[in-house]
CSV table of C-alpha atoms in Angstrom, one decimal:
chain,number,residue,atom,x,y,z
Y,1,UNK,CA,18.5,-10.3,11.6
Y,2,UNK,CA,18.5,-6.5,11.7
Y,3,UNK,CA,16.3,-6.9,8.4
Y,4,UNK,CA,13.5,-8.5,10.7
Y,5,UNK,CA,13.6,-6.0,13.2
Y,6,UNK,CA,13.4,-3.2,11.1
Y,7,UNK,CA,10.2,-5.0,9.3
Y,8,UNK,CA,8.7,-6.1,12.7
Y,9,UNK,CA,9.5,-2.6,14.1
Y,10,UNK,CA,7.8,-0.5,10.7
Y,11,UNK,CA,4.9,-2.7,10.3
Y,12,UNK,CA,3.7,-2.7,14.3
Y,13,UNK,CA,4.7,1.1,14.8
Y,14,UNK,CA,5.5,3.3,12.3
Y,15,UNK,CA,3.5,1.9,9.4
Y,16,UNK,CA,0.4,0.8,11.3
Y,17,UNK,CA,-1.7,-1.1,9.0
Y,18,UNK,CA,-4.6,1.3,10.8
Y,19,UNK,CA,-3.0,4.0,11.9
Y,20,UNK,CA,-1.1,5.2,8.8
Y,21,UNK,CA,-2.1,2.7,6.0
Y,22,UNK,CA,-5.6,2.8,6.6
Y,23,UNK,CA,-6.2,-1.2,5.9
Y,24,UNK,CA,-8.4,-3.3,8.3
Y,25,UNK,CA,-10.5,0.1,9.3
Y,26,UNK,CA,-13.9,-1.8,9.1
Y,27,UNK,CA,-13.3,-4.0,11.9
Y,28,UNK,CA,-11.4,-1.1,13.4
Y,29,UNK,CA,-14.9,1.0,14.0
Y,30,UNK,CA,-16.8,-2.3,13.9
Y,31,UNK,CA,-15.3,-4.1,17.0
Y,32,UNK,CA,-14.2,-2.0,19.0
Y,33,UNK,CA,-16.6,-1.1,21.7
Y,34,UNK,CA,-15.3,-3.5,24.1
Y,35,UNK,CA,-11.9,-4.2,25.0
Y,36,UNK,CA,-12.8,-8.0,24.8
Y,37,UNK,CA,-14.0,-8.2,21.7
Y,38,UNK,CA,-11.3,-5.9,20.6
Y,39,UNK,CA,-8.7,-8.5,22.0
Y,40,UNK,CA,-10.8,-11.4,20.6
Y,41,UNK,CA,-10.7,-9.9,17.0
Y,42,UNK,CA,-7.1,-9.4,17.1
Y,43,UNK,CA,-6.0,-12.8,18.2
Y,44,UNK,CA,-8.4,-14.4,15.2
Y,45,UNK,CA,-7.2,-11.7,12.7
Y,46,UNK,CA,-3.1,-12.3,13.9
Y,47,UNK,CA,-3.6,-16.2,13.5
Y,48,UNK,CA,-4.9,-15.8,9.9
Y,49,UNK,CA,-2.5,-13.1,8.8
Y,50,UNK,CA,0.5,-15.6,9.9
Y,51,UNK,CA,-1.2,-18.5,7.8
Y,52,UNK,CA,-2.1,-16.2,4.9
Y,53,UNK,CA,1.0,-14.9,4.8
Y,54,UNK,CA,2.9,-18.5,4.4
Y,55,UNK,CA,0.6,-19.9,1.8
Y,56,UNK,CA,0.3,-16.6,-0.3
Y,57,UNK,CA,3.7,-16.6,-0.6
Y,58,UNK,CA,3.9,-20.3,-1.7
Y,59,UNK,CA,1.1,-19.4,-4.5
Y,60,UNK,CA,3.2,-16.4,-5.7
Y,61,UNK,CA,6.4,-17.9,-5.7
Y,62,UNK,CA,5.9,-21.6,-7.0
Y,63,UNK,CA,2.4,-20.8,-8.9
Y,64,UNK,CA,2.1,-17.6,-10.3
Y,65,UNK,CA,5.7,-16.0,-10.7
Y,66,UNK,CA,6.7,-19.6,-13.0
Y,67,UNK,CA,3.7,-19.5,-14.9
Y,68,UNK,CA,3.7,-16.3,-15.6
Y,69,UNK,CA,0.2,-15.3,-14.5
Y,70,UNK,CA,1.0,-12.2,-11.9
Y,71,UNK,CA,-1.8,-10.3,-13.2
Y,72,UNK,CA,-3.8,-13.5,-11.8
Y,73,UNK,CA,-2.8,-12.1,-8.4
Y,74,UNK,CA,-5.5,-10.4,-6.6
Y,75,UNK,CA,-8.3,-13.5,-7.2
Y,76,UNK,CA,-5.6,-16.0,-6.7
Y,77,UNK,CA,-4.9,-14.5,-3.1
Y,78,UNK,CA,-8.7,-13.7,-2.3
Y,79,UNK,CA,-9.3,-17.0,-2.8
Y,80,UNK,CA,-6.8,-18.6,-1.0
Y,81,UNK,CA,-8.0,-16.0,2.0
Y,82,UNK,CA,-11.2,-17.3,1.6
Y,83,UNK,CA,-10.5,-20.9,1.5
Y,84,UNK,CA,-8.1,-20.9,4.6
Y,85,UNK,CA,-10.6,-18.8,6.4
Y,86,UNK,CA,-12.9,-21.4,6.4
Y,87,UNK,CA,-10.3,-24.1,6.7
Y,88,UNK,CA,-9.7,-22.7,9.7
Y,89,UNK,CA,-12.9,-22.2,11.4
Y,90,UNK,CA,-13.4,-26.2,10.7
Y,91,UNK,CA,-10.6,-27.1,11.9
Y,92,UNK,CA,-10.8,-24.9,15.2
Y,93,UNK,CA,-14.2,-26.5,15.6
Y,94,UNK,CA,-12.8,-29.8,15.4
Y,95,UNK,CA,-9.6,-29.1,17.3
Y,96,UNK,CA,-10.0,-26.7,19.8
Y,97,UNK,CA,-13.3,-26.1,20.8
Y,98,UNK,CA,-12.5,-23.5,23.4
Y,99,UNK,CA,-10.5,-21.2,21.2
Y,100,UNK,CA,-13.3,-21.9,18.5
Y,101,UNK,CA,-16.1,-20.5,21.0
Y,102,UNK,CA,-13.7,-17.1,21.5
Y,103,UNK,CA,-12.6,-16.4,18.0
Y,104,UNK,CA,-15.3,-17.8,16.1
Y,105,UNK,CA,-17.6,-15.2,15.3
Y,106,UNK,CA,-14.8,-12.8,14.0
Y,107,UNK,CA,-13.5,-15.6,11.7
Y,108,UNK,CA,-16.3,-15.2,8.7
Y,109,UNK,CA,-15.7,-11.4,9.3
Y,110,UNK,CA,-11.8,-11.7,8.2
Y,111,UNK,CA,-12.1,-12.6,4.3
Y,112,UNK,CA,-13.5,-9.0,3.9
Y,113,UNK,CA,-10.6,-7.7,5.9
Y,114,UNK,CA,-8.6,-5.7,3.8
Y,115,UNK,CA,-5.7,-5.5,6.3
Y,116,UNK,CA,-5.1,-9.5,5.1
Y,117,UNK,CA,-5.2,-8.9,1.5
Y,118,UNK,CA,-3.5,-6.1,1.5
Y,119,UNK,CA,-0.9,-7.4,3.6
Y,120,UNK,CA,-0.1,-10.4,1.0
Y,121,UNK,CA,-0.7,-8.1,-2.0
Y,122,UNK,CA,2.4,-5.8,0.0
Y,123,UNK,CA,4.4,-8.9,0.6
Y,124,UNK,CA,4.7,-9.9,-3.1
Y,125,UNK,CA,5.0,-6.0,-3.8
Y,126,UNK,CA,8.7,-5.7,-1.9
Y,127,UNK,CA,9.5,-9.0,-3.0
Y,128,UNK,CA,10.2,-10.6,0.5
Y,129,UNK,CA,11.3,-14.2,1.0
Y,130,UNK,CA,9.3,-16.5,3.1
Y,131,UNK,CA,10.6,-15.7,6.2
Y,132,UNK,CA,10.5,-12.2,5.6
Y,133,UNK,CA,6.6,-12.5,4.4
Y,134,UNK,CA,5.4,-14.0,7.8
Y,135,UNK,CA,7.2,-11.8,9.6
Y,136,UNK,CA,5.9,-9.3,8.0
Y,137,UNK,CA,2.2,-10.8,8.2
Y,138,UNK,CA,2.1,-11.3,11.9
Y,139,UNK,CA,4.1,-7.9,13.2
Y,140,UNK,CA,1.2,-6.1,10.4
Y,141,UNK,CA,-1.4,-8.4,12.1
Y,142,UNK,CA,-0.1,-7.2,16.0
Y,143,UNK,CA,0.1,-3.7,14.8
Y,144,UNK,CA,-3.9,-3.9,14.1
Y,145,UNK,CA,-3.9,-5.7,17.6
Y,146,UNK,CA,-2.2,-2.9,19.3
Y,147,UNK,CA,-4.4,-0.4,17.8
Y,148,UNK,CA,-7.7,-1.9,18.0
Y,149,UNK,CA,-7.2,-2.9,21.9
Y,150,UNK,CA,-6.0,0.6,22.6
Y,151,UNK,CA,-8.9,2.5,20.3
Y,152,UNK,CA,-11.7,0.3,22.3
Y,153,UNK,CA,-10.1,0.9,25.8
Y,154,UNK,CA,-10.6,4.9,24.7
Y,155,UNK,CA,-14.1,3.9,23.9
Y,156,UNK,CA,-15.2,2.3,26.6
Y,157,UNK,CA,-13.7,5.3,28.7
Y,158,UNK,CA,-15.9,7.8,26.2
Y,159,UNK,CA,-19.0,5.6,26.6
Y,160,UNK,CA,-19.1,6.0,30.2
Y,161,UNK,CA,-18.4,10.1,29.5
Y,162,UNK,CA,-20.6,12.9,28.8
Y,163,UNK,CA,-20.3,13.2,25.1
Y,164,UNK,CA,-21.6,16.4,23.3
Y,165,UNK,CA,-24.9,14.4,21.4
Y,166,UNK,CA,-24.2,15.5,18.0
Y,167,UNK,CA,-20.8,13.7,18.8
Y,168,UNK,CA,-21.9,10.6,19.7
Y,169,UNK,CA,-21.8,7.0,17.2
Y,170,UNK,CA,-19.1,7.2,14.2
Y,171,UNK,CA,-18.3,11.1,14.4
Y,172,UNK,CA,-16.5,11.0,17.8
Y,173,UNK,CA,-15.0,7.8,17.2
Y,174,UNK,CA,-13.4,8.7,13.9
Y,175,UNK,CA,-11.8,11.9,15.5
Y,176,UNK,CA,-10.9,9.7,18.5
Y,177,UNK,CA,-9.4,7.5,16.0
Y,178,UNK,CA,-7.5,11.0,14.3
Y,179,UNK,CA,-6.0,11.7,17.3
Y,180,UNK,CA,-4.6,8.2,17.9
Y,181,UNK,CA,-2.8,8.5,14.4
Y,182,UNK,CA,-1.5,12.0,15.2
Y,183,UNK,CA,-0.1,10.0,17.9
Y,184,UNK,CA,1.3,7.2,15.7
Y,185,UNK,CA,2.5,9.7,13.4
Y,186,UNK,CA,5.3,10.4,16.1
Y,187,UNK,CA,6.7,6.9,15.3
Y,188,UNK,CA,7.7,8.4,12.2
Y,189,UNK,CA,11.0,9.1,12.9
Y,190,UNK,CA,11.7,5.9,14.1
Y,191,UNK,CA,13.4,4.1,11.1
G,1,UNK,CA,-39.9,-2.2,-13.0
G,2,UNK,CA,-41.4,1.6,-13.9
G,3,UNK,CA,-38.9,4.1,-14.5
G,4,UNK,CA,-40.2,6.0,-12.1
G,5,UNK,CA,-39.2,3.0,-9.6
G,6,UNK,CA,-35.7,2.7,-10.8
G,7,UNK,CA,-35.2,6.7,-10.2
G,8,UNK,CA,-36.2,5.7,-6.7
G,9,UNK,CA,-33.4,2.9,-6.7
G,10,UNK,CA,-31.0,5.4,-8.2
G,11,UNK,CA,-31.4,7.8,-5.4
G,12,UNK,CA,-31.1,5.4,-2.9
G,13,UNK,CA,-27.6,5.3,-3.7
G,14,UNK,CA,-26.9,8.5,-3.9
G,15,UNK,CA,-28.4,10.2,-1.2
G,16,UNK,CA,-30.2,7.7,1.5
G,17,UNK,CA,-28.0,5.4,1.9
G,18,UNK,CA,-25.0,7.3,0.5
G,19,UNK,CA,-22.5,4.5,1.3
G,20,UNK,CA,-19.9,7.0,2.9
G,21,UNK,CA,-22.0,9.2,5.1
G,22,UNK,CA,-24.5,7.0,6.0
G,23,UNK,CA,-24.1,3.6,5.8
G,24,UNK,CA,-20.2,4.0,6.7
G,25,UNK,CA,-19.1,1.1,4.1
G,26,UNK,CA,-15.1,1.0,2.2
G,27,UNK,CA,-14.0,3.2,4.9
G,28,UNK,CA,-10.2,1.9,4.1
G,29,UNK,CA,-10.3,3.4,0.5
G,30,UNK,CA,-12.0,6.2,2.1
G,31,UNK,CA,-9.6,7.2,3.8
G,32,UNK,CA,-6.4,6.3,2.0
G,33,UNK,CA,-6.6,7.9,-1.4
G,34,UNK,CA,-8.7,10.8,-0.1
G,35,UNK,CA,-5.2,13.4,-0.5
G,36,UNK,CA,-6.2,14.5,-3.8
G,37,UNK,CA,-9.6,15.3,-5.8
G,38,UNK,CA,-8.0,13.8,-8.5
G,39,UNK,CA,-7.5,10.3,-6.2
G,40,UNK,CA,-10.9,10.3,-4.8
G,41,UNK,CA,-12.8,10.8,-8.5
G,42,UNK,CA,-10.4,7.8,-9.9
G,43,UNK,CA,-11.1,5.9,-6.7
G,44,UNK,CA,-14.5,6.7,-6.9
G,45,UNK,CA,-15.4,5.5,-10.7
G,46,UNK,CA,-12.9,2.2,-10.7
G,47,UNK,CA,-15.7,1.5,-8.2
G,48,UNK,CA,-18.3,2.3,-10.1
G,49,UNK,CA,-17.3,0.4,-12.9
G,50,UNK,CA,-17.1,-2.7,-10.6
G,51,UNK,CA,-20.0,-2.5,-8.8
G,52,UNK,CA,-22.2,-2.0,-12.3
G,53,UNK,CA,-20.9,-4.9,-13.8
G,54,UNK,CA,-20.8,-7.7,-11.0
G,55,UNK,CA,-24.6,-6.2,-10.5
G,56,UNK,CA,-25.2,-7.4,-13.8
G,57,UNK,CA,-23.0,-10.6,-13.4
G,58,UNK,CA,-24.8,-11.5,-10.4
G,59,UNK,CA,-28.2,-10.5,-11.3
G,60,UNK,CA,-27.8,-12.5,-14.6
G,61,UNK,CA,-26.5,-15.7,-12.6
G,62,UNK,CA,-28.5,-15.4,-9.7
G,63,UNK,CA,-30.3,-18.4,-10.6
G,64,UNK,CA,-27.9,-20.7,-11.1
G,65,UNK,CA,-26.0,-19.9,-7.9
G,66,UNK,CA,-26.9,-22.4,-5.0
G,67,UNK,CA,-27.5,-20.4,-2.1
G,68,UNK,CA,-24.5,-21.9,-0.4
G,69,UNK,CA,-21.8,-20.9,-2.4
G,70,UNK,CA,-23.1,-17.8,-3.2
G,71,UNK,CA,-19.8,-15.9,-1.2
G,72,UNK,CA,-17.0,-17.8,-3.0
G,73,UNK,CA,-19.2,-17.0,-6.4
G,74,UNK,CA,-19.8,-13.3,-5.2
G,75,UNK,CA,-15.7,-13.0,-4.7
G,76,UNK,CA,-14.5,-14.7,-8.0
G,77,UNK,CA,-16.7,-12.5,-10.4
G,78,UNK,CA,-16.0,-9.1,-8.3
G,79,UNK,CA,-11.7,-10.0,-8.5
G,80,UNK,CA,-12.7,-10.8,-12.0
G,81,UNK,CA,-13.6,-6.9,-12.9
G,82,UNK,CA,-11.5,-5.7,-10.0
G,83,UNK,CA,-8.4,-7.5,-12.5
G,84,UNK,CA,-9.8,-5.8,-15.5
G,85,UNK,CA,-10.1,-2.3,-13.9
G,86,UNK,CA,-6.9,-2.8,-12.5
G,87,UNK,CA,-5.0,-3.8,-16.2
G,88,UNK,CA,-6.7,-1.0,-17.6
G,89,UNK,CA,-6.0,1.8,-15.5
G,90,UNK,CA,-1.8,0.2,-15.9
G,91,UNK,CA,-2.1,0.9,-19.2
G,92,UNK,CA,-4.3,4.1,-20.0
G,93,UNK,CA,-3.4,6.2,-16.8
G,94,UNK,CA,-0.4,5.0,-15.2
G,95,UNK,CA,0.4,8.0,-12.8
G,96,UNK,CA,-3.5,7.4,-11.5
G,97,UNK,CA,-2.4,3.6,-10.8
G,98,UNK,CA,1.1,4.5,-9.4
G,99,UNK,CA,-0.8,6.9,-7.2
G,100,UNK,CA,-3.5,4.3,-6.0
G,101,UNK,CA,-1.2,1.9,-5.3
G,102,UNK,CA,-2.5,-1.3,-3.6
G,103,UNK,CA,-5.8,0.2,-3.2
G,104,UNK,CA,-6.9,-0.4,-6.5
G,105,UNK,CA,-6.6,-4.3,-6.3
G,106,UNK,CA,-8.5,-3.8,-2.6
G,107,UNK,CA,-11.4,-2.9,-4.6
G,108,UNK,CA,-12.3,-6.5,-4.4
G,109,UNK,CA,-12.7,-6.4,-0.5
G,110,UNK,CA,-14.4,-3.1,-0.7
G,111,UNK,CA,-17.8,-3.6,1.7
G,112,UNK,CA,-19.7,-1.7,-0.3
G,113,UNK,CA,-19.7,-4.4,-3.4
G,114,UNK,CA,-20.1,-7.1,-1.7
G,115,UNK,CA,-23.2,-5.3,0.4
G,116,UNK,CA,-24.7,-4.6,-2.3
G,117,UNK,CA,-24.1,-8.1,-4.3
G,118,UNK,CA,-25.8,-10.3,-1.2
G,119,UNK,CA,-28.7,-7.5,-0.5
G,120,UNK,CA,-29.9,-6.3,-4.1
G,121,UNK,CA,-27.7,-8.1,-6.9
G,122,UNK,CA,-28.4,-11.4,-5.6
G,123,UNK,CA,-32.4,-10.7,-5.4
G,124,UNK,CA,-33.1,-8.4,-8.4
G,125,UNK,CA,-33.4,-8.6,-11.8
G,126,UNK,CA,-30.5,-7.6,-14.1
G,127,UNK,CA,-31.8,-3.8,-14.9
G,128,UNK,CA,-32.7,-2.8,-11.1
G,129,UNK,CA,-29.1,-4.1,-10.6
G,130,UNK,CA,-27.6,-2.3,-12.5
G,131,UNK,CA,-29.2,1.1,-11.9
G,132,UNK,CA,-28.6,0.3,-8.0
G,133,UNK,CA,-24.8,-0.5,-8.9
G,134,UNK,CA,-24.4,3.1,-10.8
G,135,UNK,CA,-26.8,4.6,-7.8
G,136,UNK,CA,-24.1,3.4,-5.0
G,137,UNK,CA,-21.1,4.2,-7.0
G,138,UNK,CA,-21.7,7.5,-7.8
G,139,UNK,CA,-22.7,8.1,-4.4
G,140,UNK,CA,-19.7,6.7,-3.3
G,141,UNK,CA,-17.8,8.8,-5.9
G,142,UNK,CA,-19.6,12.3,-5.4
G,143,UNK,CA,-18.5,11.3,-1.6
G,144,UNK,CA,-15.3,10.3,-1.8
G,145,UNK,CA,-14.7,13.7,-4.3
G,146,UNK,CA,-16.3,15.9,-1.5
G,147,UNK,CA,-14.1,14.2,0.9
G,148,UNK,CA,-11.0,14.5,-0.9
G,149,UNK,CA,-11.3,18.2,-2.2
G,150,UNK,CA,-11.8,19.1,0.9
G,151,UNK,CA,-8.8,17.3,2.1
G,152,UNK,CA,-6.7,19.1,-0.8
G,153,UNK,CA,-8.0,22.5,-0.5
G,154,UNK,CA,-7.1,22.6,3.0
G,155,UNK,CA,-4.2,20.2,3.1
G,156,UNK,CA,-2.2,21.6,-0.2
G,157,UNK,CA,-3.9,24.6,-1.2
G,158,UNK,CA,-5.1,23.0,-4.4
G,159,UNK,CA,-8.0,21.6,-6.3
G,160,UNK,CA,-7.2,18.7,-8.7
G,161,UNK,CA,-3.7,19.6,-8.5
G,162,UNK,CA,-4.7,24.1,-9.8
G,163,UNK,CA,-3.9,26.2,-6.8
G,164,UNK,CA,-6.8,27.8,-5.8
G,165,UNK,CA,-5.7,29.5,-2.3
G,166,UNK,CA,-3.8,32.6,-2.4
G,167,UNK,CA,0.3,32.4,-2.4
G,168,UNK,CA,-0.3,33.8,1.0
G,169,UNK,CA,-2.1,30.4,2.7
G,170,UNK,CA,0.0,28.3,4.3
G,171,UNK,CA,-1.6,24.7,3.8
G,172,UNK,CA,-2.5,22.4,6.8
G,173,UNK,CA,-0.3,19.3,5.9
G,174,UNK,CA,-1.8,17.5,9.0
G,175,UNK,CA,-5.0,17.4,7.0
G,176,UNK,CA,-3.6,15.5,4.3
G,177,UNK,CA,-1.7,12.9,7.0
G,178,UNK,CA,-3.5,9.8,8.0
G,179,UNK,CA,-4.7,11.5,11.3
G,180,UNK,CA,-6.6,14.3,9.1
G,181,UNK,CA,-8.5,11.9,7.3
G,182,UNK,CA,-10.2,10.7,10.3
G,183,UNK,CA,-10.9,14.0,11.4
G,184,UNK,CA,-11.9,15.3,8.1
G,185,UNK,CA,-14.5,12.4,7.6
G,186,UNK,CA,-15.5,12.7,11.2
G,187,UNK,CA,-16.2,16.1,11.2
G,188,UNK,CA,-18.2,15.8,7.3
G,189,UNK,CA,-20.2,12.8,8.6
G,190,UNK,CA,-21.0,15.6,11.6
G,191,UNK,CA,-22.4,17.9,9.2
G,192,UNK,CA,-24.0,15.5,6.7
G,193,UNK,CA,-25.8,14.1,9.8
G,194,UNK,CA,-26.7,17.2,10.9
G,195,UNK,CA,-28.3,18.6,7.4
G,196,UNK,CA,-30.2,14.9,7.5
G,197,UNK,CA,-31.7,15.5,11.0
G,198,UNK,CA,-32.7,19.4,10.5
G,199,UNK,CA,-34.3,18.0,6.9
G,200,UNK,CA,-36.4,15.5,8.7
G,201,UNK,CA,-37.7,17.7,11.5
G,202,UNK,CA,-38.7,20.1,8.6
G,203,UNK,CA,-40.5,17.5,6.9
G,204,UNK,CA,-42.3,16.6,9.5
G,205,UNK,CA,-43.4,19.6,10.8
G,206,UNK,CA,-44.9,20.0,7.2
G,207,UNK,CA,-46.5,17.0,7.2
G,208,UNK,CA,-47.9,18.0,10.8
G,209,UNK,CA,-49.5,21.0,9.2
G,210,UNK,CA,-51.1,19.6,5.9
């Protein structure tokens, strides 16, 4: 039990997949002028990460790791990414209209995500079990939550503000975005 | 194509649309291996070396590719080169691939290849391709080099791992955490933006007089 603390603890905080890791940082400029889309893309990217995580491991553990094709990891994983990506944007469709209409336009958007590959690559890298591995996949996938909510609510604040012109667009939001990692960096000393 | 055309391609990459400072594509492997010249120049020509050749792949198959599945097609023949790069680096420079990490396998989710697959690859013939493949990734390497020395010089005192600054300097460690990266690239894109704008103006105020 203490074992999925510490991981839920390190992957949301002190490793943030953003903050520290620097995975998921496209979306991370992309989406986040508005606190609602901000929230929207979180949800869709958690929901994902928790699948990919499970099925991921399944691949590595009863596919790959028997067979003896590990090196066949990164285009096995992509793939699956891709496939349950649009697995579930057909099925939300089908099943739940209402969540379809608010997550579907990020959907497409997550197979390029690296914070998804990255996080199953990670997963089969420490060698976690399958309980470890979704742990692991949604705490990662909240982490990017907490950091994309937060970065947008700053930037609707700033858009509102009277910016200096040459700082305007990606140059003030990327030092925005430096300071908020100086501030994650105090997590550090957490674990 | 005239040569004179495929220069123009070339450049497009390197300067115009610079993928780093301009069009703000792979900003995660940007940012992550940017601690060390050394990081960034590997970085920087793993991607080259994938972007040339799934250019060509894609160029070459272009036709056969139904317009539907042209993603899924796009992603197995980039992991395909991303798994080759990734094998050889293992073997020839192992402290390069230790020092990369995961990154190196995130190639395949790099923006930049897949940009560059759906808007050029996909439409061109082979030879363009692959000119506008080396164009990209050496402007994504010369970045990615500036961006990292200037990370190391400041950060560590040192230039691809020579010390450079005086025994005296005390190095800026917070430029080498995750926090400096963003302000490092923040501030270059300020300047890079900057150089573009006063360029323009001076172009135009020649034009204005012929």
């Amino acid at each position: 039990m203490s074992n999925i603390m510490l991981i839920v603890i390190g992957s949301v905080l002190v490793n943030n997949y953003v903050m520290s890791q620097f995975l998921g940082i496209c979306p991370f400029l992309g989406v986040s002028k508005k606190v609602e889309t901000a929230v929207g893309m979180g949800m869709a990217v958690t929901f994902v990460m928790g699948l990919a995580a499970l099925f991921t491991y399944f691949i590595q553990a009863y596919v790959l790791v028997p067979l003896k094709l590990e090196y066949m990891q990164t285009i096995a994983f992509i793939l699956v990414i891709a496939v349950l990506v649009q697995i579930v944007e057909i099925a939300l469709k089908k099943i739940s209209p209402a969540l379809y209409q608010a997550l579907g336009v990020y959907l497409p958007l997550i197979t390029t995500n690296c914070a998804v590959l990255g996080m199953a690559l990670l997963n089969a890298r420490e060698g976690y079990n399958l309980v470890e591995s979704v742990v692991n996949g949604v705490a990662s996938a909240l982490g990017f939550t907490l950091s994309i909510v937060l970065f947008a609510s700053i930037r609707e604040r700033l858009a509102s503000s009277n910016m200096p012109k040459w700082m305007d667009g990606f140059p003030g939001a990327l030092i925005t975005a430096g300071l908020m990692a100086l501030a994650f960096q105090g997590f550090s000393g957490l674990i | 194509m005239k040569k004179n055309s495929l220069m123009k391609v070339f450049m497009n990459g390197l300067l115009n649309e610079n993928p780093t400072f301009r069009l703000l594509l792979g900003m995660c492997p940007t940012l992550a291996v940017s601690t060390a010249a050394g990081n960034g120049l590997g970085m920087g020509l793993s991607t080259t070396f994938v972007l040339v050749f799934a250019n060509l792949v894609i160029s070459l198959l272009r036709k056969m590719i139904p317009e539907k599945v042209r993603i899924p097609s796009f992603v197995v023949v980039i992991a395909t080169f991303v798994t080759i790069i990734d094998l050889l680096i293992k073997a020839f420079v192992p402290a390069l691939s230790s020092s990369l990490g995961i990154y190196i396998p995130l190639i395949v989710v790099n923006c930049i290849i897949f940009a560059r697959a759906e808007s050029f690859a996909f439409k061109n013939a082979p030879m363009p391709s692959i000119v506008d493949g080396l164009g990209m990734g050496l402007g994504f390497t010369c970045s990615l080099t500036l961006l990292s020395s200037v990370r190391e010089i400041i950060g560590s005192g040192t230039w691809f791992g020579m010390q450079i600054m005086p025994a005296s300097y005390k190095p800026m460690a917070i430029i080498v955490s995750p926090s400096g990266g963003f302000l490092t690239l923040g501030i270059l894109i300020l300047i890079v933006n900057a150089i573009v704008n006063a360029y323009g103006k001076h172009k135009k105020a020649k034009e204005g007089i012929a």
